[in-house]
XYZ file of C-alpha atoms in Angstrom:
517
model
C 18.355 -28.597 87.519
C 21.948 -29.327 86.466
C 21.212 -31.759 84.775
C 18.621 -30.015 82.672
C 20.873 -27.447 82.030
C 23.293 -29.202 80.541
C 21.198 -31.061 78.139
C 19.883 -27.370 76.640
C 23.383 -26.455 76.474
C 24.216 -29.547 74.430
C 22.513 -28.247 71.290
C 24.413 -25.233 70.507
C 22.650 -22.018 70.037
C 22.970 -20.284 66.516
C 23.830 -16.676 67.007
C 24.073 -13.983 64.008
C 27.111 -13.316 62.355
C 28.053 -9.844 62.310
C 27.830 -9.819 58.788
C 24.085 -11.001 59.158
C 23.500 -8.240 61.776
C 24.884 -5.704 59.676
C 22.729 -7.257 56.216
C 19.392 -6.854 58.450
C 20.595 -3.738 59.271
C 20.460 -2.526 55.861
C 17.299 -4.758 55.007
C 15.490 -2.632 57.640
C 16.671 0.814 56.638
C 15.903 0.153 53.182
C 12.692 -0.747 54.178
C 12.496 2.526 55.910
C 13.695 4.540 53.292
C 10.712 2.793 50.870
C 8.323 3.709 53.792
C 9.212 7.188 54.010
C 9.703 7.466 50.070
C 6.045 6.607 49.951
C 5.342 8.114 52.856
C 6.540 11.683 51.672
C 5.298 10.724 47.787
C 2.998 13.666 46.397
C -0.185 12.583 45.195
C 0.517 13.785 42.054
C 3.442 11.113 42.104
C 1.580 8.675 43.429
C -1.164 9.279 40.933
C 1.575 8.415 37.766
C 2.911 5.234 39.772
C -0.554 3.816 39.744
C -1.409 4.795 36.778
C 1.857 3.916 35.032
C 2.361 0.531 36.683
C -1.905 -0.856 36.190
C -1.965 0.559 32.931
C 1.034 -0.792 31.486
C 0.527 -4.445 32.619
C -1.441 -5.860 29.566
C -0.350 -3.403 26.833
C 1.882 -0.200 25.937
C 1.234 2.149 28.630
C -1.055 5.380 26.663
C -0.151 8.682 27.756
C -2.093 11.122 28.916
C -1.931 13.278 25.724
C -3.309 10.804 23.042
C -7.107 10.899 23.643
C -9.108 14.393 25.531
C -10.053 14.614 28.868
C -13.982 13.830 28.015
C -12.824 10.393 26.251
C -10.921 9.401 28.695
C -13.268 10.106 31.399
C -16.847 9.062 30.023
C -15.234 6.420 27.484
C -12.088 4.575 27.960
C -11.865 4.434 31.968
C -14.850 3.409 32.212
C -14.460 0.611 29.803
C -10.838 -0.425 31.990
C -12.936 -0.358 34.944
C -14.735 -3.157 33.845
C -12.189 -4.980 32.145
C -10.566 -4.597 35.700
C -13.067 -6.158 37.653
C -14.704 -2.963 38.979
C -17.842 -3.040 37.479
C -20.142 -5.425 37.797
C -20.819 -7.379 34.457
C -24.669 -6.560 33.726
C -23.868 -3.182 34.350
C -20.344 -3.131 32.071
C -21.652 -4.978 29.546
C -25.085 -4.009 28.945
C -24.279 -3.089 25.619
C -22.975 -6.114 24.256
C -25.365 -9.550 23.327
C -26.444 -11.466 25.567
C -24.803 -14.803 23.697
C -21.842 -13.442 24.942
C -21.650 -12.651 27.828
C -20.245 -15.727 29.625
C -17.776 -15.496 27.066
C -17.024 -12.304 28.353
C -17.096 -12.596 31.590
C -14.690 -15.324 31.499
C -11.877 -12.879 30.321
C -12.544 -10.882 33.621
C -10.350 -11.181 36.691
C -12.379 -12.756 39.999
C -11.071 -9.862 42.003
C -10.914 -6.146 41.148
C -7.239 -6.071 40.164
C -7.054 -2.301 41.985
C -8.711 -1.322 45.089
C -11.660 1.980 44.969
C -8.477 4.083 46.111
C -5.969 3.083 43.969
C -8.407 3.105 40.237
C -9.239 7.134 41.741
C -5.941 7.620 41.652
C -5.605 6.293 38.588
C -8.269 8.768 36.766
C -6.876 11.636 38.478
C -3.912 11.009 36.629
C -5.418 10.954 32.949
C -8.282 13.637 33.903
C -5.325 15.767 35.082
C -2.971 15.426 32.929
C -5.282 14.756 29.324
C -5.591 18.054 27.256
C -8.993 19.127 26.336
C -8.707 18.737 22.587
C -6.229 17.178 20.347
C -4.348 19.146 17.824
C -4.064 18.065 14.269
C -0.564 17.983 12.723
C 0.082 19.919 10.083
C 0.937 17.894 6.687
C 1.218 18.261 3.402
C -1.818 18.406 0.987
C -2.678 15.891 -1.498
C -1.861 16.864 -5.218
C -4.011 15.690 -7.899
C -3.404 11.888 -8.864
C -3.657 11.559 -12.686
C -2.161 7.693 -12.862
C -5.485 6.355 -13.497
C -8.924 6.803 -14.819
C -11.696 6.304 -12.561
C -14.850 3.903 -13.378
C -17.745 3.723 -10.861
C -19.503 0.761 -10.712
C -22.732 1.066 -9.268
C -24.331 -1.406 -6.885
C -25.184 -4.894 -8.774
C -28.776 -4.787 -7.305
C -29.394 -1.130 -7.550
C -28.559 -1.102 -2.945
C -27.104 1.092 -0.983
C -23.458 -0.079 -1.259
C -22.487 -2.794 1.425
C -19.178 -4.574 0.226
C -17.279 -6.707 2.307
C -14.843 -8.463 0.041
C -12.875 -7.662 -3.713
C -11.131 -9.820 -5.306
C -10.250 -10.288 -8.604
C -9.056 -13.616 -10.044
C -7.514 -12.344 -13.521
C -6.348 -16.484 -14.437
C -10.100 -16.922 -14.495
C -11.305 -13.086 -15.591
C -13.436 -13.057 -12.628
C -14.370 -10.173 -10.226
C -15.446 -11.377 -6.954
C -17.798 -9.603 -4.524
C -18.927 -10.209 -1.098
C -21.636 -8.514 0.873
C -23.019 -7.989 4.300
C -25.901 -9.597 3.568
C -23.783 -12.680 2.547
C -24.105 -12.578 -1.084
C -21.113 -13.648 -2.956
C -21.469 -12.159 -6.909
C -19.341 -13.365 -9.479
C -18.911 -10.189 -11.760
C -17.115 -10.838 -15.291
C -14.061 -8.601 -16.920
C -16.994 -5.721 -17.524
C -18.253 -5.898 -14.124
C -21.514 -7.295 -15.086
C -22.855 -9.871 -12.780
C -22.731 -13.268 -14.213
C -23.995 -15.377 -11.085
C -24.956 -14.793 -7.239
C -24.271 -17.271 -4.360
C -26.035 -16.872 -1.178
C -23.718 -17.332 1.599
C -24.212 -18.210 5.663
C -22.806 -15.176 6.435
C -20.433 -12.041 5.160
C -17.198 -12.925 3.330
C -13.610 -11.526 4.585
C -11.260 -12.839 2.268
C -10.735 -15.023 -0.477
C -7.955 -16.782 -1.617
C -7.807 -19.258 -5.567
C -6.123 -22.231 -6.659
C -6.891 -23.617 -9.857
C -10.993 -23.717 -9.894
C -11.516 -23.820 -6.754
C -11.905 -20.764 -4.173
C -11.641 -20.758 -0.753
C -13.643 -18.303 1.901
C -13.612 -17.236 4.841
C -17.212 -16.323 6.452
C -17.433 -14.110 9.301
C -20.694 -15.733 10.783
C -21.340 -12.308 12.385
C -19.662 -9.196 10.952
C -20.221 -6.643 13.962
C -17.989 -7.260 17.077
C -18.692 -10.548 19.065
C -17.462 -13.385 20.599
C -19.386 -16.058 18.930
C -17.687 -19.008 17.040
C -20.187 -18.575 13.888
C -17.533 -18.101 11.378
C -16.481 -21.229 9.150
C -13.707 -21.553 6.036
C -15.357 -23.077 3.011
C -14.449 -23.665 -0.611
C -16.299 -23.121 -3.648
C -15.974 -24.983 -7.140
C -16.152 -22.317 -9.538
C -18.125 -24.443 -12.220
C -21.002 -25.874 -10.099
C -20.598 -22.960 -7.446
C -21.364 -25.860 -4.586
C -20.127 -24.691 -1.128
C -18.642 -26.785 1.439
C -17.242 -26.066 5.030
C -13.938 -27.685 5.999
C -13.426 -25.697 8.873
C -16.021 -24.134 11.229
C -16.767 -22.727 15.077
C -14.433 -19.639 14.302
C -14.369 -16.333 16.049
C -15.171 -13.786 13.361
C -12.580 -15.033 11.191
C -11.195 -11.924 9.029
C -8.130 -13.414 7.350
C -6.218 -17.326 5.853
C -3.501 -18.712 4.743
C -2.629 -21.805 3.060
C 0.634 -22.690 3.109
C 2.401 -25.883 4.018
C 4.070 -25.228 7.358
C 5.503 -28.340 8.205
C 6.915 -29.710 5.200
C 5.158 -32.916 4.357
C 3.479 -31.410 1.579
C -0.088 -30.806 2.163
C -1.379 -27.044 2.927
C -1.731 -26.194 6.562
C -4.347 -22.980 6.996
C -3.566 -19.966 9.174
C -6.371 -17.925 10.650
C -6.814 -14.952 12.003
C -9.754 -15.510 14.412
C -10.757 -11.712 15.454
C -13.014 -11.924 18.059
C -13.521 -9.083 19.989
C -12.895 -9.810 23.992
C -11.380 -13.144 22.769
C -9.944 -14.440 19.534
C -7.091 -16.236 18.486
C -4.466 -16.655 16.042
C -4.663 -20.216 14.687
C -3.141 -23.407 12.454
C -4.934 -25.994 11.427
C -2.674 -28.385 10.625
C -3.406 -30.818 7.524
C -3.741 -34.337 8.622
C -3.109 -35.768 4.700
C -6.106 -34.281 3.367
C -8.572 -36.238 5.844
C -8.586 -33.437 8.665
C -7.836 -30.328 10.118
C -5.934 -30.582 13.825
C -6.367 -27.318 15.335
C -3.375 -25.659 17.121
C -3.502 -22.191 19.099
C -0.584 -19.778 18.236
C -1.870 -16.724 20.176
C -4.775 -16.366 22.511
C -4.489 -12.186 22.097
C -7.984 -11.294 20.099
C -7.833 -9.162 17.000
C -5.856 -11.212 14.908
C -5.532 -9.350 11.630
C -3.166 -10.163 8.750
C -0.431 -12.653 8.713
C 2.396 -12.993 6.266
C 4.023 -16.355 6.200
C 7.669 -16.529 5.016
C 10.853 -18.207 6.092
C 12.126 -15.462 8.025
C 15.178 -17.475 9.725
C 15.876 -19.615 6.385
C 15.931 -22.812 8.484
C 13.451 -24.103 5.800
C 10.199 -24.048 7.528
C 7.625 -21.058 7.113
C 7.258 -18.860 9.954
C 4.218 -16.579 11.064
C 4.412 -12.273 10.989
C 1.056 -11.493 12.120
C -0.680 -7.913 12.802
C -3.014 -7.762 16.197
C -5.335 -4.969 16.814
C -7.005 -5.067 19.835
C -6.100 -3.677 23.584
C -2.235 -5.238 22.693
C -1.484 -3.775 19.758
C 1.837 -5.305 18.283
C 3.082 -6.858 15.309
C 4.578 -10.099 16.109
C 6.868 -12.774 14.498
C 6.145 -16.349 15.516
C 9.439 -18.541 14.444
C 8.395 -21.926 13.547
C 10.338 -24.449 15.448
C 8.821 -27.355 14.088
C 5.378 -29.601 15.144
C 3.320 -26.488 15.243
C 5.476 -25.219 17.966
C 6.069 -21.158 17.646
C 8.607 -18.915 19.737
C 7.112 -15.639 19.829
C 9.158 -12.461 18.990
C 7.162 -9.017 19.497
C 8.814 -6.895 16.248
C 6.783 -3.577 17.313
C 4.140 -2.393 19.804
C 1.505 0.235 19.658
C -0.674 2.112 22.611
C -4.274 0.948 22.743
C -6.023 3.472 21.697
C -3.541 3.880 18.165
C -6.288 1.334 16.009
C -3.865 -0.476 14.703
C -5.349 -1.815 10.951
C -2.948 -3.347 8.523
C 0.765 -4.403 7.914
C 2.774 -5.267 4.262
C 6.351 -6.008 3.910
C 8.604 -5.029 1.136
C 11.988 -4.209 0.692
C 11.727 -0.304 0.518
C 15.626 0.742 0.426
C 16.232 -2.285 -1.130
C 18.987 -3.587 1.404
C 18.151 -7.315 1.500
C 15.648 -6.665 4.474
C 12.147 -6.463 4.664
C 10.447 -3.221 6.123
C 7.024 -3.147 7.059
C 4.916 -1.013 5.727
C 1.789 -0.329 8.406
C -1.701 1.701 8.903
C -3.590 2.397 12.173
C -6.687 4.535 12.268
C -9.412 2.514 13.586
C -12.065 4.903 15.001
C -14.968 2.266 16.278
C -14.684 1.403 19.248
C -14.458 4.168 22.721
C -13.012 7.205 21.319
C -14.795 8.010 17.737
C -12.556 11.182 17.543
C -9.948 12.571 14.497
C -6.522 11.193 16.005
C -3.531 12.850 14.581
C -1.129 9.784 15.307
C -3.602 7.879 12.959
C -1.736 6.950 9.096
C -0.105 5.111 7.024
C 4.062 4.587 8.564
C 6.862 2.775 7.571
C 9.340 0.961 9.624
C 12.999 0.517 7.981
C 14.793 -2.730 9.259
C 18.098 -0.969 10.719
C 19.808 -4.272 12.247
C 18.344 -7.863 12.765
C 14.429 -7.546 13.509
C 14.833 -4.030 14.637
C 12.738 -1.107 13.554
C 12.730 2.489 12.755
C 9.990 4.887 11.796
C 10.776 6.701 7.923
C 7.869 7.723 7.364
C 4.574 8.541 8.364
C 2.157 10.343 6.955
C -0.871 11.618 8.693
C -4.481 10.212 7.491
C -7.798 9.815 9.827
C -8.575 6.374 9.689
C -6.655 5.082 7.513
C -6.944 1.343 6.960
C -4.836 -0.515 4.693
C -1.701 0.228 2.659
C -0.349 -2.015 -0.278
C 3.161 -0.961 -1.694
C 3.836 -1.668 -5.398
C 5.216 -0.104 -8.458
C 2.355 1.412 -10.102
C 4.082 3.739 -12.158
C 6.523 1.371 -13.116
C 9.240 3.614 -12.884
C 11.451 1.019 -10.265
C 10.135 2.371 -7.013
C 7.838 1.406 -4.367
C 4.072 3.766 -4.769
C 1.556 3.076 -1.578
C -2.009 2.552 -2.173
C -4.083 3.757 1.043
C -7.616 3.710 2.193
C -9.283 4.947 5.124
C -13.436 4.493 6.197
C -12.705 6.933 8.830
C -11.436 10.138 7.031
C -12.336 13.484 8.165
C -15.528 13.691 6.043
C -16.593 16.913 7.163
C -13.014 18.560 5.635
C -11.802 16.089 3.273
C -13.814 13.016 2.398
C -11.199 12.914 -0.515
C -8.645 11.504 1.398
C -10.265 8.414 2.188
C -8.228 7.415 -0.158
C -4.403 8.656 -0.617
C -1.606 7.311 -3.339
C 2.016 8.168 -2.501
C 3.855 8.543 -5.420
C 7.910 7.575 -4.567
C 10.274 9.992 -5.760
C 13.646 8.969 -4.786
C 12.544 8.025 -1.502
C 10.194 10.756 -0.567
C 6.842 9.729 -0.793
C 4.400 12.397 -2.567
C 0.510 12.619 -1.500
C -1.998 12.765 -4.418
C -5.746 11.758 -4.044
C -8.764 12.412 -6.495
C -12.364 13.866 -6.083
C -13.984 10.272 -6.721
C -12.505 8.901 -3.901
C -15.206 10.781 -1.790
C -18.029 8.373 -3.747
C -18.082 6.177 -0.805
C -17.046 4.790 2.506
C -14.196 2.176 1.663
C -13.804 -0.802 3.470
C -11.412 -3.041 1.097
C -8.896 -2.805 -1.839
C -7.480 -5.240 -4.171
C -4.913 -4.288 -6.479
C -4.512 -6.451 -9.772
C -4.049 -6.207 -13.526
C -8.160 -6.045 -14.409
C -7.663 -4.832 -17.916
C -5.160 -7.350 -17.902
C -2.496 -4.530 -20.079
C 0.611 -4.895 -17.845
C 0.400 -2.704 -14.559
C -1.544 -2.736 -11.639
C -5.193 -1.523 -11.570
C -6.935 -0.705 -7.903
C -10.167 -1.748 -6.813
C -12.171 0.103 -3.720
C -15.338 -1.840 -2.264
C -17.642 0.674 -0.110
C -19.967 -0.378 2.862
C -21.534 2.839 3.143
C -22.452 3.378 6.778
C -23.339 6.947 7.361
C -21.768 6.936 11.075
C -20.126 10.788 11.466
C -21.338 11.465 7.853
C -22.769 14.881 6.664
C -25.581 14.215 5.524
C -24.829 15.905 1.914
C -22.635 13.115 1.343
C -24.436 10.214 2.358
C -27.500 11.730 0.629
C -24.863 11.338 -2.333
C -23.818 7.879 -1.188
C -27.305 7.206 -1.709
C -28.177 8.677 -4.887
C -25.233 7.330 -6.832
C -24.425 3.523 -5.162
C -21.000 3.485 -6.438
C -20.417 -0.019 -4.796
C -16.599 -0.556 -6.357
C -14.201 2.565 -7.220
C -12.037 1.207 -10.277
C -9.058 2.759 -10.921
C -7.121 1.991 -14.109
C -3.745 2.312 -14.600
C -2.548 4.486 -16.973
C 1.226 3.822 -17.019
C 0.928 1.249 -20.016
């Protein structure tokens, strides 16, 4: 027994230090204090935790206040509940195609990321704290713009209007024109259709060098997750099509520009999707092939601008996403088609996020970005007063402040230019989700600069249809900048006075011609 004694005591016996005693000491009663905290937490409290910390964990947290109490409840929550693994996936998306839906349920967590208790919680806070009705902000009316004469040109083959693409090409005097129904028309300097391509699907955009002409096709226009859409290039003399790049996710937007120097054009793509997308580079292998290289997995990929941002000699990626995490992002290019990621500005989900340019607007050395959000098609079709068209000074390096914003429903793009040519920067707006009932006018909206202020001033014709796109370009070729407005004229939330009109006149492209020279 001694014996055995003496060999336990030989392996000496680790005892707390007292400053270890005194450490778990204060472990335990701050674990205390946490358990009371919660313990004593109101359920109002607790309500805003939950709701604060699940709802904030993807993308900017939305308050309360930006959508009523009937959205949020019979619209928006339910949608999170499914993207949150509450709902099972027949039932959440029985609306969507059936081709998607293993696409879609890929995107959705295994496990309901918030337990029955917790996601009631969580819509006690919005359906407590949502008002009832929004409240428009009071702005200031639209004057009467009298820059430019107005020229309706009626649909090519006497349709109701269904535009998808503008886009002039003064070099060549052509006016292209892409449809829903895939038709590409080649329109001359009159606007008379010379010939008609028919296209695989709807084109987005269009970009030309020399005699050739590049496309992107959206393979299906209305939201989905299919990879239908392809790139291809024309030749504008035999009008032969070609795809160089395919199996893209409603592809809405391209670039070519060479990004890593060798010279031969790389192509940016902004991949849209809807519960998946991707911003992309395909990466020019010496004119035999495209490698493809993922920038961003976020859908909604919108617009990119590529510059060299850093000056390090290699173009870098801004880029405009519009879906769930709204943010406009700058990708640095660090060589290889290898990006560091640098979020520039983030929005709320529910803002629709729609469109970004950069100028120079106080002419500092720095560009500004000029930006529109009004998307109103997806869970809350309602008039949102934070929807318009906003501009974001560049105060230090990369860093933002609101200057301006101007409130329009729906609005949907915004190009800044000097229309009047009087040294300033004007914006051209549109929006396909105005407030047609009250002023289908404003669907579109020029802001005349005068010294820094920007003045509103719209026109009757720009009720004459439902504007989806807008190129701006010298058509008359006399100087200044002429604007052209494509409609796809879906009568969704129309009265039907004006869609009866819509119908009766098929003003397919609004012209407007600069009168400043």
């Amino acid at each position: 027994m001694i014996l055995q004694a003496k060999k336990t005591l030989s392996h000496p016996i680790s005892l707390p230090s007292p400053t270890q005693i005194l450490m778990s000491g204060y472990f335990l009663s701050g674990l205390l204090l946490v358990v009371l905290l919660f313990s004593c937490e109101s359920s109002e409290k607790k309500d805003e935790r939950l709701a604060k910390q699940h709802c904030s964990s993807c993308h900017v947290f939305p308050e309360p206040n930006l959508l009523p109490k009937k959205i949020w409840t019979e619209e928006v929550l339910p949608n999170m509940a499914f993207r949150m693994g509450l709902v099972d996936l027949m039932e959440g998306a029985q609306n969507l195609p059936l081709e998607d839906l293993i696409t879609v349920a890929s995107t959705l967590p295994a496990q309901p990321l918030v337990s029955e208790e917790e996601w009631k919680s969580i819509q006690n806070y919005f359906e407590k704290n949502a008002p009832d009705s929004l409240t428009n902000e009071t702005k200031e009316i639209p004057g009467i713009l009298k820059l430019f004469d107005v020229q309706k040109i009626v649909d090519p083959k006497g349709e109701l209007p269904m535009v998808t693409l503008v886009k002039v090409d003064t070099l060549n005097q052509k006016i292209w024109v892409g449809t829903r129904s895939g038709k590409l028309h080649h329109l001359n300097s009159q606007f008379k259709i010379e010939k008609t391509i028919q296209l695989s699907s709807p084109a987005s955009h269009l970009s030309v060098e020399n005699n050739t002409y590049t496309l992107s096709l959206m393979g299906i226009m209305d939201p989905n997750d299919r990879e239908k859409g392809e790139l291809i290039t024309i030749n504008s003399d035999k009008l032969e099509s070609m795809t160089f790049i395919d199996s893209l996710k409603r592809p809405v937007h391209f670039e070519q520009k060479d990004l890593n120097a060798d010279g031969y054009e790389d192509v940016v793509i902004c991949a849209f999707g809807n519960y998946t997308g991707a911003l992309l580079v395909y990466e020019n292998q010496h004119g035999k092939n495209f490698r493809k290289h993922v920038v961003s997995t976020l859908p909604g990929s919108r617009v990119t601008v590529l510059r060299d941002f850093n000056n390090d000699g290699l173009l870098d990626i801004l880029a405009l996403f519009t879906q769930g995490d709204e943010q406009i992002t700058l990708f640095i290019n660090e060589g290889n088609f290898k990006f560091k990621q640098k979020i520039l500005l983030r929005f709320p989900p529910v803002y629709g996020s729609t469109f970004i340019d950069i100028v120079d607007f106080n002419k500092d050395g720095k560009f500004d970005i000029l930006y529109t959000n009004g998307d109103n098609s997806d869970y809350s079709q309602i008039l949102k007063p934070y929807h318009g068209v906003r501009v974001f000074l560049q105060e230090n390096d990369l860093t933002f402040t609101e200057s301006m914003f101007y409130p329009m429903h729906g609005a949907s793009k915004a190009i800044a230019h000097d229309f009047d040519g009087d040294g300033d920067l004007d914006i051209a707006s549109f929006s396909f989700f105005p407030d047609f009932e009250k002023a289908p006018e404003e669907s579109f909206i020029y802001f005349e600069n005068q010294n820094g202020k920007f003045n509103p001033l719209t026109l009757p014709a720009a009720s004459s249809g439902r504007w989806i796109v807008m190129d701006i370009s010298d058509v008359d070729q006399d100087g200044d900048k002429d604007i052209l407005l494509g409609a796809l004229d879906f009568n969704t939330k129309v009265p039907t006075s004006l869609s009866d009109k819509w119908e009766y006149e098929k003003t397919a492209i609004l012209v407007l011609q600069n009168k400043s020279r």
